[in-house]
Coordinates of C-alpha atoms in Angstrom, one line a residue:
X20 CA 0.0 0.0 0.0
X21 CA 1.5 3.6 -0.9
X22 CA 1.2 6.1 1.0
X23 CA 1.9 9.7 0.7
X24 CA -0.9 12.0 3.0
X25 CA -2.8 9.5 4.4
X26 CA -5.8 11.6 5.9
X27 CA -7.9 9.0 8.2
X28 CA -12.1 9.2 9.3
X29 CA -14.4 11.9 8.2
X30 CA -14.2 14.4 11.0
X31 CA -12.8 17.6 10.5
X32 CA -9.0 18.0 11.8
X33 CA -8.5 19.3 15.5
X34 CA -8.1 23.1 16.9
X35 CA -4.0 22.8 15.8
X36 CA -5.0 22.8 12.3
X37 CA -7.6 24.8 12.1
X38 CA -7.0 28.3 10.6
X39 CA -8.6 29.5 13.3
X40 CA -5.8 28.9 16.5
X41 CA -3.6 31.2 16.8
X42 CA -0.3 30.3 15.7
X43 CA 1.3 30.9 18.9
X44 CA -0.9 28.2 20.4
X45 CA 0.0 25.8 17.2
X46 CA 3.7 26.3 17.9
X47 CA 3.3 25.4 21.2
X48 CA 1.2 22.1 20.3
X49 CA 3.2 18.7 20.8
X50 CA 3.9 17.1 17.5
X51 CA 4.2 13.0 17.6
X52 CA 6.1 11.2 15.1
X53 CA 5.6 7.6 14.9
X54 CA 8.5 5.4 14.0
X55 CA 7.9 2.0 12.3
X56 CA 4.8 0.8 14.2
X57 CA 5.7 -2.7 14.7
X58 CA 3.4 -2.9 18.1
X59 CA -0.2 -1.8 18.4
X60 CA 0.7 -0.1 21.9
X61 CA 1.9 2.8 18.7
X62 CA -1.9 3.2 18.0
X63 CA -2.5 2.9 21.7
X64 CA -1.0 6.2 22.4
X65 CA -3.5 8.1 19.8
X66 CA -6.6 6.0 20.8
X67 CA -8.3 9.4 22.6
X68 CA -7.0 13.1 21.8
X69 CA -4.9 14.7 24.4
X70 CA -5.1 18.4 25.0
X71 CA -2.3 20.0 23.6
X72 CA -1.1 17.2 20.9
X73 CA -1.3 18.4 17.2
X74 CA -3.6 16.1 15.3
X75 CA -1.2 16.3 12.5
X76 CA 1.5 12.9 13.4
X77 CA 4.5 12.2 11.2
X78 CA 5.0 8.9 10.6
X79 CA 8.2 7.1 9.4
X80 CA 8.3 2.9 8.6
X81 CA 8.8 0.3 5.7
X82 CA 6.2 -0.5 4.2
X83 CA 4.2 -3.5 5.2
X84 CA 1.5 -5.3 7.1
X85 CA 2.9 -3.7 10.4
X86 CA 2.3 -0.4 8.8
X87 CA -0.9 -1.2 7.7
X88 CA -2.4 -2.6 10.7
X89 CA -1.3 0.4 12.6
X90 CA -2.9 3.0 10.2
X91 CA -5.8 0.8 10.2
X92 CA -6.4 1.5 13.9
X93 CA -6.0 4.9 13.6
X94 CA -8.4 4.6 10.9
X95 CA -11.0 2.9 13.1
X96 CA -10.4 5.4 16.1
X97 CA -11.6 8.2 13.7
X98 CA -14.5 6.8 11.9
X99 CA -16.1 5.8 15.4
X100 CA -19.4 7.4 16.0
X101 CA -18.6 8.1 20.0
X102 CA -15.6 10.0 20.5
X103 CA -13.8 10.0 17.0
X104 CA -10.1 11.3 17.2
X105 CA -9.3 13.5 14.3
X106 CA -5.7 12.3 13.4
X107 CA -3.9 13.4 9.9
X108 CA -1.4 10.8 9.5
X109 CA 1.7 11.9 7.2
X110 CA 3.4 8.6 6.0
X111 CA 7.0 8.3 4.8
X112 CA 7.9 4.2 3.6
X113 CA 11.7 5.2 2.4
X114 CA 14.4 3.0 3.1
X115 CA 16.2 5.6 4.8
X116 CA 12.8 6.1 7.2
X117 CA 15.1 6.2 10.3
X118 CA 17.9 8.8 8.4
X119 CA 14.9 10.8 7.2
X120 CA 13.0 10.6 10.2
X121 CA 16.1 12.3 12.0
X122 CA 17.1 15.0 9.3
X123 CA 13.2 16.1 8.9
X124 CA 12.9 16.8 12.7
X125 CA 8.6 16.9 11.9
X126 CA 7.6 16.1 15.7
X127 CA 8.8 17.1 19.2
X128 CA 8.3 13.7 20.2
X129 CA 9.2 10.0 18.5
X130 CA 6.7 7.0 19.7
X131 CA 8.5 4.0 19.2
X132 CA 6.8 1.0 19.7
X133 CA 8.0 -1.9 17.7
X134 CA 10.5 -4.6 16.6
X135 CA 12.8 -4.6 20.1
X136 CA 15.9 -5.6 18.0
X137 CA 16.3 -2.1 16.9
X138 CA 14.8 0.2 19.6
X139 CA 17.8 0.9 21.5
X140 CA 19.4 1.8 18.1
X141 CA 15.9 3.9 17.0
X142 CA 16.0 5.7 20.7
X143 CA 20.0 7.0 20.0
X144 CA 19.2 8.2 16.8
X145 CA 16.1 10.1 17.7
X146 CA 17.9 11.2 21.0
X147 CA 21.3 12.3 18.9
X148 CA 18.8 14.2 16.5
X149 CA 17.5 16.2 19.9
X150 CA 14.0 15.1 20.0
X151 CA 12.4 13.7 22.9
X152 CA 11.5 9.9 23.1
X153 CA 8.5 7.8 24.5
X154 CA 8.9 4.3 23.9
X155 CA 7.0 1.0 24.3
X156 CA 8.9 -0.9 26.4
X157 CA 11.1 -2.7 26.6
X158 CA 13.8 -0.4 25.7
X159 CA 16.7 -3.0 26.2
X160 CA 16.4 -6.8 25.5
X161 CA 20.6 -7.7 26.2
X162 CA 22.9 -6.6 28.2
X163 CA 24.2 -4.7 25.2
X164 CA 21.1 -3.3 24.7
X165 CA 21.2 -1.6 28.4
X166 CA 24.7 -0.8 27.9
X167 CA 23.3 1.4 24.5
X168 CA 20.5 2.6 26.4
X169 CA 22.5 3.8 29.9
X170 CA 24.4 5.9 27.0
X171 CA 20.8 7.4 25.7
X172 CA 20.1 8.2 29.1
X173 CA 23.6 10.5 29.6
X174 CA 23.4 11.9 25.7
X175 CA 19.0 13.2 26.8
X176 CA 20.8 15.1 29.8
X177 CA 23.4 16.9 27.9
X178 CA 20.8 17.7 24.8
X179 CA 18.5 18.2 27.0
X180 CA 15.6 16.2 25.6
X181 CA 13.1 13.7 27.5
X182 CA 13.6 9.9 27.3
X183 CA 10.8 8.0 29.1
X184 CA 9.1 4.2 28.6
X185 CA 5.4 4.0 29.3
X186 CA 4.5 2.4 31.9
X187 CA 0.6 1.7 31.8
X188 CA 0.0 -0.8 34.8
X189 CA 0.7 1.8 37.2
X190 CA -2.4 3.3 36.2
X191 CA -4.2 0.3 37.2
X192 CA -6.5 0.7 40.5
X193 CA -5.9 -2.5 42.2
X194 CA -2.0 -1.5 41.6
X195 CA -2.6 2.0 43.0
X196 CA -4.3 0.5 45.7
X197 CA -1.8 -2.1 46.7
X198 CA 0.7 0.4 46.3
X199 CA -1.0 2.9 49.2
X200 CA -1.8 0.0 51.9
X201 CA 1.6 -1.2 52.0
X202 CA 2.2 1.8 53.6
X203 CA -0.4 1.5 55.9
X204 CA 1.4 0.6 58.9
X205 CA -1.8 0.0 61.5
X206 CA -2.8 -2.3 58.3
X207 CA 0.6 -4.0 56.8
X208 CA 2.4 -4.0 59.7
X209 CA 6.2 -4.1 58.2
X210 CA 7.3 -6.0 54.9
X211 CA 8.6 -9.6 55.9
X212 CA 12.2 -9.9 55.4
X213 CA 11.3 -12.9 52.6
X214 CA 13.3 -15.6 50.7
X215 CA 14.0 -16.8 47.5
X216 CA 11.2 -19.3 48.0
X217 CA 8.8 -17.0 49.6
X218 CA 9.7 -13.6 48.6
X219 CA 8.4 -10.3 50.0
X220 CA 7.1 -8.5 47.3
X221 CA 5.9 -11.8 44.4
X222 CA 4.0 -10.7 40.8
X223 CA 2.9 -13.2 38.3
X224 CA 1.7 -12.6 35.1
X225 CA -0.3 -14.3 32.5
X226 CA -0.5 -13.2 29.1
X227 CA -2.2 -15.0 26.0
X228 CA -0.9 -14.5 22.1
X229 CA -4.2 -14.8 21.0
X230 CA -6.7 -11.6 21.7
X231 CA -8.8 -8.9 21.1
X232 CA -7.5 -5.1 20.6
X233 CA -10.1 -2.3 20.3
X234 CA -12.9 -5.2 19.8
X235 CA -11.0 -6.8 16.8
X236 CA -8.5 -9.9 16.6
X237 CA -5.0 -8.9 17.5
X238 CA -2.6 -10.3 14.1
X239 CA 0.9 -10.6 15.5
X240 CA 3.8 -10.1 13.2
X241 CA 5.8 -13.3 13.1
X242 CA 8.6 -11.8 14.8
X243 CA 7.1 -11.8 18.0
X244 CA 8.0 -15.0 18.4
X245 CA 11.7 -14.6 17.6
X246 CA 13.4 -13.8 21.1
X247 CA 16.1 -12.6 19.4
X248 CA 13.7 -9.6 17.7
X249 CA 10.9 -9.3 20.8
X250 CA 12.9 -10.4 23.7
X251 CA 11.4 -12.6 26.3
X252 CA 9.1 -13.0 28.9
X253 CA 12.1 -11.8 31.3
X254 CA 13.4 -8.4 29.1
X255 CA 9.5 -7.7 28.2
X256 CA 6.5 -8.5 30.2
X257 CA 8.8 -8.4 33.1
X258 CA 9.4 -4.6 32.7
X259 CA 6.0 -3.9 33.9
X260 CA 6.3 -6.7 37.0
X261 CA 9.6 -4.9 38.3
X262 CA 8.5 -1.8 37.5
X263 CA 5.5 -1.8 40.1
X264 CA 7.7 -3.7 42.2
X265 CA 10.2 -0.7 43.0
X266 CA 7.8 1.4 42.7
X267 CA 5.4 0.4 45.2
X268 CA 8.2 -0.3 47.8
X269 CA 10.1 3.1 47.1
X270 CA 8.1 5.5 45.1
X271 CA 10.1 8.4 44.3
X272 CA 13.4 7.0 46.1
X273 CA 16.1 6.8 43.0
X274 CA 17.8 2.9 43.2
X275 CA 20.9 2.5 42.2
X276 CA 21.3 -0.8 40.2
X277 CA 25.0 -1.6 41.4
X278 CA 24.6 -0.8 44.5
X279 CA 20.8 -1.8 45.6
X280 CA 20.1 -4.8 43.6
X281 CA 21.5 -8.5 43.8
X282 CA 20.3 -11.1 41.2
X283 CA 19.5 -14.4 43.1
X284 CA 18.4 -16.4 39.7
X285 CA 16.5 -16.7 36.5
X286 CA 14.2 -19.5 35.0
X287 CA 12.8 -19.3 31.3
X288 CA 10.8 -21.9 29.7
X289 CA 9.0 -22.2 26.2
X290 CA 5.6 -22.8 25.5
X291 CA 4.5 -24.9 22.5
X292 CA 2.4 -23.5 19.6
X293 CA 0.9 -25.6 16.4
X294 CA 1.3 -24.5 12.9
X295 CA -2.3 -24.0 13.4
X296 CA -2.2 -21.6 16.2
X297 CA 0.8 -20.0 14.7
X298 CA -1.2 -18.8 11.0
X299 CA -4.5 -18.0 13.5
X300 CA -2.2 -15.2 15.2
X301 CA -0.2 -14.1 12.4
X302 CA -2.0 -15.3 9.4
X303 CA 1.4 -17.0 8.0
X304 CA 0.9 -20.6 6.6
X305 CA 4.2 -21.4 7.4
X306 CA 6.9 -20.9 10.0
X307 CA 9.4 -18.4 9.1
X308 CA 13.3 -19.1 8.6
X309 CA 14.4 -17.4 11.8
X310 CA 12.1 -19.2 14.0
X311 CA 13.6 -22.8 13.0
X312 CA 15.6 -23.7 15.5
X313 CA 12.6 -23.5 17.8
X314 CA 9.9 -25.9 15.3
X315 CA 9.9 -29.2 16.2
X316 CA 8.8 -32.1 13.8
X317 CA 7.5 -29.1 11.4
X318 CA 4.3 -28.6 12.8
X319 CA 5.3 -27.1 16.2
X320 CA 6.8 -24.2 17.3
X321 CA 8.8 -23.3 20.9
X322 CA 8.6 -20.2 21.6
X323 CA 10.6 -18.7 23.9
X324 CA 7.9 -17.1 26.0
X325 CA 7.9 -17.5 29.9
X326 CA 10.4 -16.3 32.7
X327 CA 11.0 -15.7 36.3
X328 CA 13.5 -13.9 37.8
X329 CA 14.5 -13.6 41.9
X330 CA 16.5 -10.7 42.8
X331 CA 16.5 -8.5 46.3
X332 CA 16.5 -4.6 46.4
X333 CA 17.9 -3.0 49.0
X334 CA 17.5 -6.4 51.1
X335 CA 13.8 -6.9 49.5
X336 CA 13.5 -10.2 48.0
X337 CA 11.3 -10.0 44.7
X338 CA 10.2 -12.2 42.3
X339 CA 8.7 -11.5 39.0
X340 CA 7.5 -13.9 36.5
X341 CA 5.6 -13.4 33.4
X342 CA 4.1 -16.2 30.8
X343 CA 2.4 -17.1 27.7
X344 CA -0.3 -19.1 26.9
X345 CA -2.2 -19.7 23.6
X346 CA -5.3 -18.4 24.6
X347 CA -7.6 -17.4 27.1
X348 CA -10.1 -20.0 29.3
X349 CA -13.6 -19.3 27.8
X350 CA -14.8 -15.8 29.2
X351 CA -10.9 -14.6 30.5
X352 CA -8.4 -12.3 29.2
X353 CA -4.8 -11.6 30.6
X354 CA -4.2 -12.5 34.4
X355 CA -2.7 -10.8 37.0
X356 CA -1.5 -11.5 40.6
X357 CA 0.6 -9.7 42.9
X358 CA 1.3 -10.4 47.1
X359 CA 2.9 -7.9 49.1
X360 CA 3.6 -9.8 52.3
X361 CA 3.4 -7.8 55.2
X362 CA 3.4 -8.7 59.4
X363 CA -0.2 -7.9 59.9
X364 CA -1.4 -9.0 56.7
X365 CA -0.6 -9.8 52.9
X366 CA -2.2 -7.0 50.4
X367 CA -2.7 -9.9 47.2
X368 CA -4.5 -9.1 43.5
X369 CA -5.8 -11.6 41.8
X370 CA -7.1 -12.0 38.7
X371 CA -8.8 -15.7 37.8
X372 CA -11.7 -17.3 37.8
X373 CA -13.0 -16.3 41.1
X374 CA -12.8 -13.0 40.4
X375 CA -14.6 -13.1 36.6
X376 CA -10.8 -12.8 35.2
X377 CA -10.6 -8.8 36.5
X378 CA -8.3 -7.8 39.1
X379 CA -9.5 -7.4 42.3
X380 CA -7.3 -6.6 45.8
X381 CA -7.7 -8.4 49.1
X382 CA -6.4 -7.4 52.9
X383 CA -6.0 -10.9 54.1
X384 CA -5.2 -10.4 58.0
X385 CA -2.1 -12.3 59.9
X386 CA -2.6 -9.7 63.1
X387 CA -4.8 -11.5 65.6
X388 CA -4.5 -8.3 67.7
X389 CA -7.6 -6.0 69.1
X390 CA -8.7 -3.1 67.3
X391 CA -7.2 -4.7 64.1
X392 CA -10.5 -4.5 62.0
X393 CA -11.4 -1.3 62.8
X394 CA -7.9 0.0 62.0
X395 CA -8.8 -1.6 58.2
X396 CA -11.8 0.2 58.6
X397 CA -10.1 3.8 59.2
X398 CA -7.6 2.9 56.2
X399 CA -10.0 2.4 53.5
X400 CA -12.4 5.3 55.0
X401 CA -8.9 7.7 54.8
X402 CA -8.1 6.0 51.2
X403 CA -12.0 7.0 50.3
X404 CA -11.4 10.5 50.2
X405 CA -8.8 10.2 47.7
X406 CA -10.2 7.4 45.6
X407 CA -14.5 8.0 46.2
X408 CA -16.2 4.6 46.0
X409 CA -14.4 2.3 47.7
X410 CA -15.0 -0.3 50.0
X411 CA -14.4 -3.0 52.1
X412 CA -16.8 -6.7 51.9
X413 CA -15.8 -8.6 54.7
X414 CA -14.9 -12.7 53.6
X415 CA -13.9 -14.5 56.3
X416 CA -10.5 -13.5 57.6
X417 CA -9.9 -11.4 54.6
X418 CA -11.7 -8.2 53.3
X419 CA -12.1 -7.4 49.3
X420 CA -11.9 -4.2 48.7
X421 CA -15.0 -3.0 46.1
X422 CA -14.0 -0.3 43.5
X423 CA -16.1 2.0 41.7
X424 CA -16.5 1.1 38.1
X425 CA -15.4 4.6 37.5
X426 CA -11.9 4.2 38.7
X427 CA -11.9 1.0 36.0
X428 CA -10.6 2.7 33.6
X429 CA -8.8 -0.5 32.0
X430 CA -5.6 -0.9 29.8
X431 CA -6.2 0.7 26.3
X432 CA -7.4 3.7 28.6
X433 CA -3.6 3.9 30.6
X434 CA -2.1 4.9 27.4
X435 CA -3.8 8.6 27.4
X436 CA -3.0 8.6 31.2
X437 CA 1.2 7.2 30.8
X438 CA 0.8 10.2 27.5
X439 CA -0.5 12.7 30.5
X440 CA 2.2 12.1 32.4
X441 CA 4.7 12.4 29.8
X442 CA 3.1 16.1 28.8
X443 CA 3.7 16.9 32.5
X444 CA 7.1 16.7 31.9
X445 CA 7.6 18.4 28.8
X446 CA 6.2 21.0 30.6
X447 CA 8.5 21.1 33.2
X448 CA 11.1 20.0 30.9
X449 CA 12.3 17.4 33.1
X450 CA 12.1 13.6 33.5
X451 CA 12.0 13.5 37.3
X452 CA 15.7 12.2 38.2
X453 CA 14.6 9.1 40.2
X454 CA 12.4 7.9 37.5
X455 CA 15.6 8.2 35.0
X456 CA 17.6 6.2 37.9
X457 CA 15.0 3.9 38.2
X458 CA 14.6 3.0 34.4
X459 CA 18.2 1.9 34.8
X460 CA 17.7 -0.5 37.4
X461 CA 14.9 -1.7 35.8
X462 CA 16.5 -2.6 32.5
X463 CA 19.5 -3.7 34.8
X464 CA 17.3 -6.4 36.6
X465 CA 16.0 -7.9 33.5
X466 CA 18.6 -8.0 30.6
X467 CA 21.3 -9.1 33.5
X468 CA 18.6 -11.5 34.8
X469 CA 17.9 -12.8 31.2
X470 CA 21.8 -13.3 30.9
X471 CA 21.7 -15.6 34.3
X472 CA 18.4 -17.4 33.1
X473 CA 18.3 -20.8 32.8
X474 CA 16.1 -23.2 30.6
X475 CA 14.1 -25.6 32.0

């Protein structure tokens, strides 16, 4: 498909290109670029219209089926009758996208959201070009990946431009949530010291390949599956399990990943997909060269897809695994489940079939002491006034805590919040320092923990 201005949906084009704003006001509009969409997390990002983003967004990628399948998304967010975005994409398919992208200097800010093999390589060059960055993660898959990337990190501070990864699940309630009652001492109590075996802070989850993306089937390009090109489970769901991690225990404390973190050890396994399964995610009748050292007897496929790695920080033992499975039970989506394990009581999510396959955060009490309920009671009554709705249903020894449907606001929906976040900065014109420290660590803990990993 050729592309040259590709305008998408019927609606008119928003206030930054109408004739009407003043021109200091479009100056002062963010301008995306979107480079080579490989991921649908790209399209996530312009699923709603943020205030202060131009509707015109410069796009540079080969041409392709990854291409395609992103403009079609931005296709269907415009032509929807509630809440149609108004985006004017501007596609360029040369060979020399990345070159281009970088001598053109269209946008103030470069989505990236793609093929991991090339990120680190795609967030220098936009970074050496001096424009800001928000990128999908993972940003680093190897250990010289993070090396690349610790080296973007030091060239944003002396140009003076914004490099960030978005970070959705913190947006999540039951995260928030968790997150707050851990420190809740009259609730929590302190964090167990933990073990390998029974860690302190423990996050587990479930992914499937197979899904549903804005209410139509997610097709996968088929080198997903390489883990040389996406990475994985340890370098890429992972991200997001370590991520909350740190950031529940220390907030806005900066970690320091050679001096805070020790890597205990690292599991990875593969799960099995037919031929079958394969061409129902990706539409490709057959497996692909680089994925042939993982098919077995022709008609299966390994892929490299689950992973766990231990680790303490600061003397808090974690442990973070994520997997892959096919597809969903009948009626379930992607699983979740988290335990923060306190001395007066564990703060768990879980996510199964108890639970209709939506998260949903339990107090389950250890403390035996007097007063103990009513000190839950106070919590959630103080938490109320900054999160209206919520409250507690006694079960037994263990109270569910019952959250508005309004503060559901879901995944899709954490893009435009992560996006918020980022404009908050470019305000300011700082990435807060610990969040670049802690980006660091992050990447440490999983490229050096997918260097340690073993197979079983």
């Amino acid at each position: 498909m050729k592309y040259n201005s590709y305008i998408l949906g019927a609606g008119l084009l928003a206030a930054a290109c109408n004739p009407s704003t003043p021109k200091e006001e479009q100056q002062q509009m963010v301008h995306l670029i979107t480079l080579a969409p490989g991921h649908f997390h790209a399209a996530l990002v312009q699923k709603s219209t943020t205030p202060g983003i131009d509707s015109v967004v410069n796009v540079y990628a080969p041409e392709g089926p990854e291409l395609d399948a992103h403009m079609s998304l931005i296709n269907s967010y415009n032509a929807r009758p509630d809440n149609p975005t108004h985006w004017k994409e501007e596609v360029y398919t040369g060979p020399d996208f990345l070159e281009k992208m970088a001598a053109d200097k269209k946008g103030s800010v470069v989505v990236i959201a793609g093929n991991n093999h090339d990120k680190t390589k795609y967030i220098s060059t936009a970074v050496q070009a001096g424009m800001n960055v928000l990128a999908d993660k993972p940003m680093a898959i190897t250990t010289e990946d993070f090396e690349s990337l610790k080296a973007s990190f030091t060239a944003a501070a002396e140009k003076k431009v914004l490099l960030y990864d978005i970070m959705t699940e913190r947006s999540e309630i039951t995260n928030i949530l968790q997150k707050e009652l851990i420190h809740q001492p009259a609730v929590f109590g302190d964090l167990q010291p933990g073990t390998v075996d029974k860690p302190t802070i423990e996050i587990e989850s479930i992914h499937h390949f197979y899904k549903m993306v804005s209410g139509k089937t997610l097709r996968r390009p088929s080198w997903f599956f390489d883990p040389s090109q996406q990475g994985d489970a340890i370098v890429d769901v992972n991200t997001h399990l370590v991520d909350l991690a740190h950031w529940m225990l220390f907030d806005t404390t900066a970690l320091n990943y050679q001096s805070d973190i020790q890597l205990t050890k690292a599991d990875k396994w593969r799960t099995p997909l037919t031929l079958g399964q394969f061409n129902a995610i990706t539409g490709a009748a057959a497996f692909p060269d680089f994925l042939k050292a993982y098919v077995k007897q022709d008609t299966i496929v390994e892929v490299a897809a689950n992973g766990t790695v231990h680790y303490a920080v600061k003397g808090i033992n974690v442990r973070a695994s994520a997997l892959w499975n096919f597809q969903a039970p009948e009626g379930g989506g992607d699983s979740h489940y988290a335990i923060a394990r306190g001395t007066k009581a564990n703060i768990v999510i879980r996510q199964g079939k108890e639970e209709s396959w939506k998260p949903e955060i339990y107090i389950e009490a250890i403390s035996t002491e007097a007063g103990y309920e009513q000190a839950v009671q106070a919590a959630i009554q103080q938490l109320a006034g900054k999160y209206p709705g919520i409250t507690l249903e006694k079960q037994d020894k263990r109270w569910k805590i019952q959250i508005p449907e309004n503060l559901k606001t879901g995944h899709e929906a954490h893009f435009a919040e992560v996006l918020q976040r980022y404009m908050q900065f470019l305000k300011t014109g700082k990435v807060p320092d610990w969040e670049v420290s802690n980006m660091i660590t992050k990447y440490y803990v999983t490229t050096a923990g997918q260097a340690m990993a073993k197979e079983k």
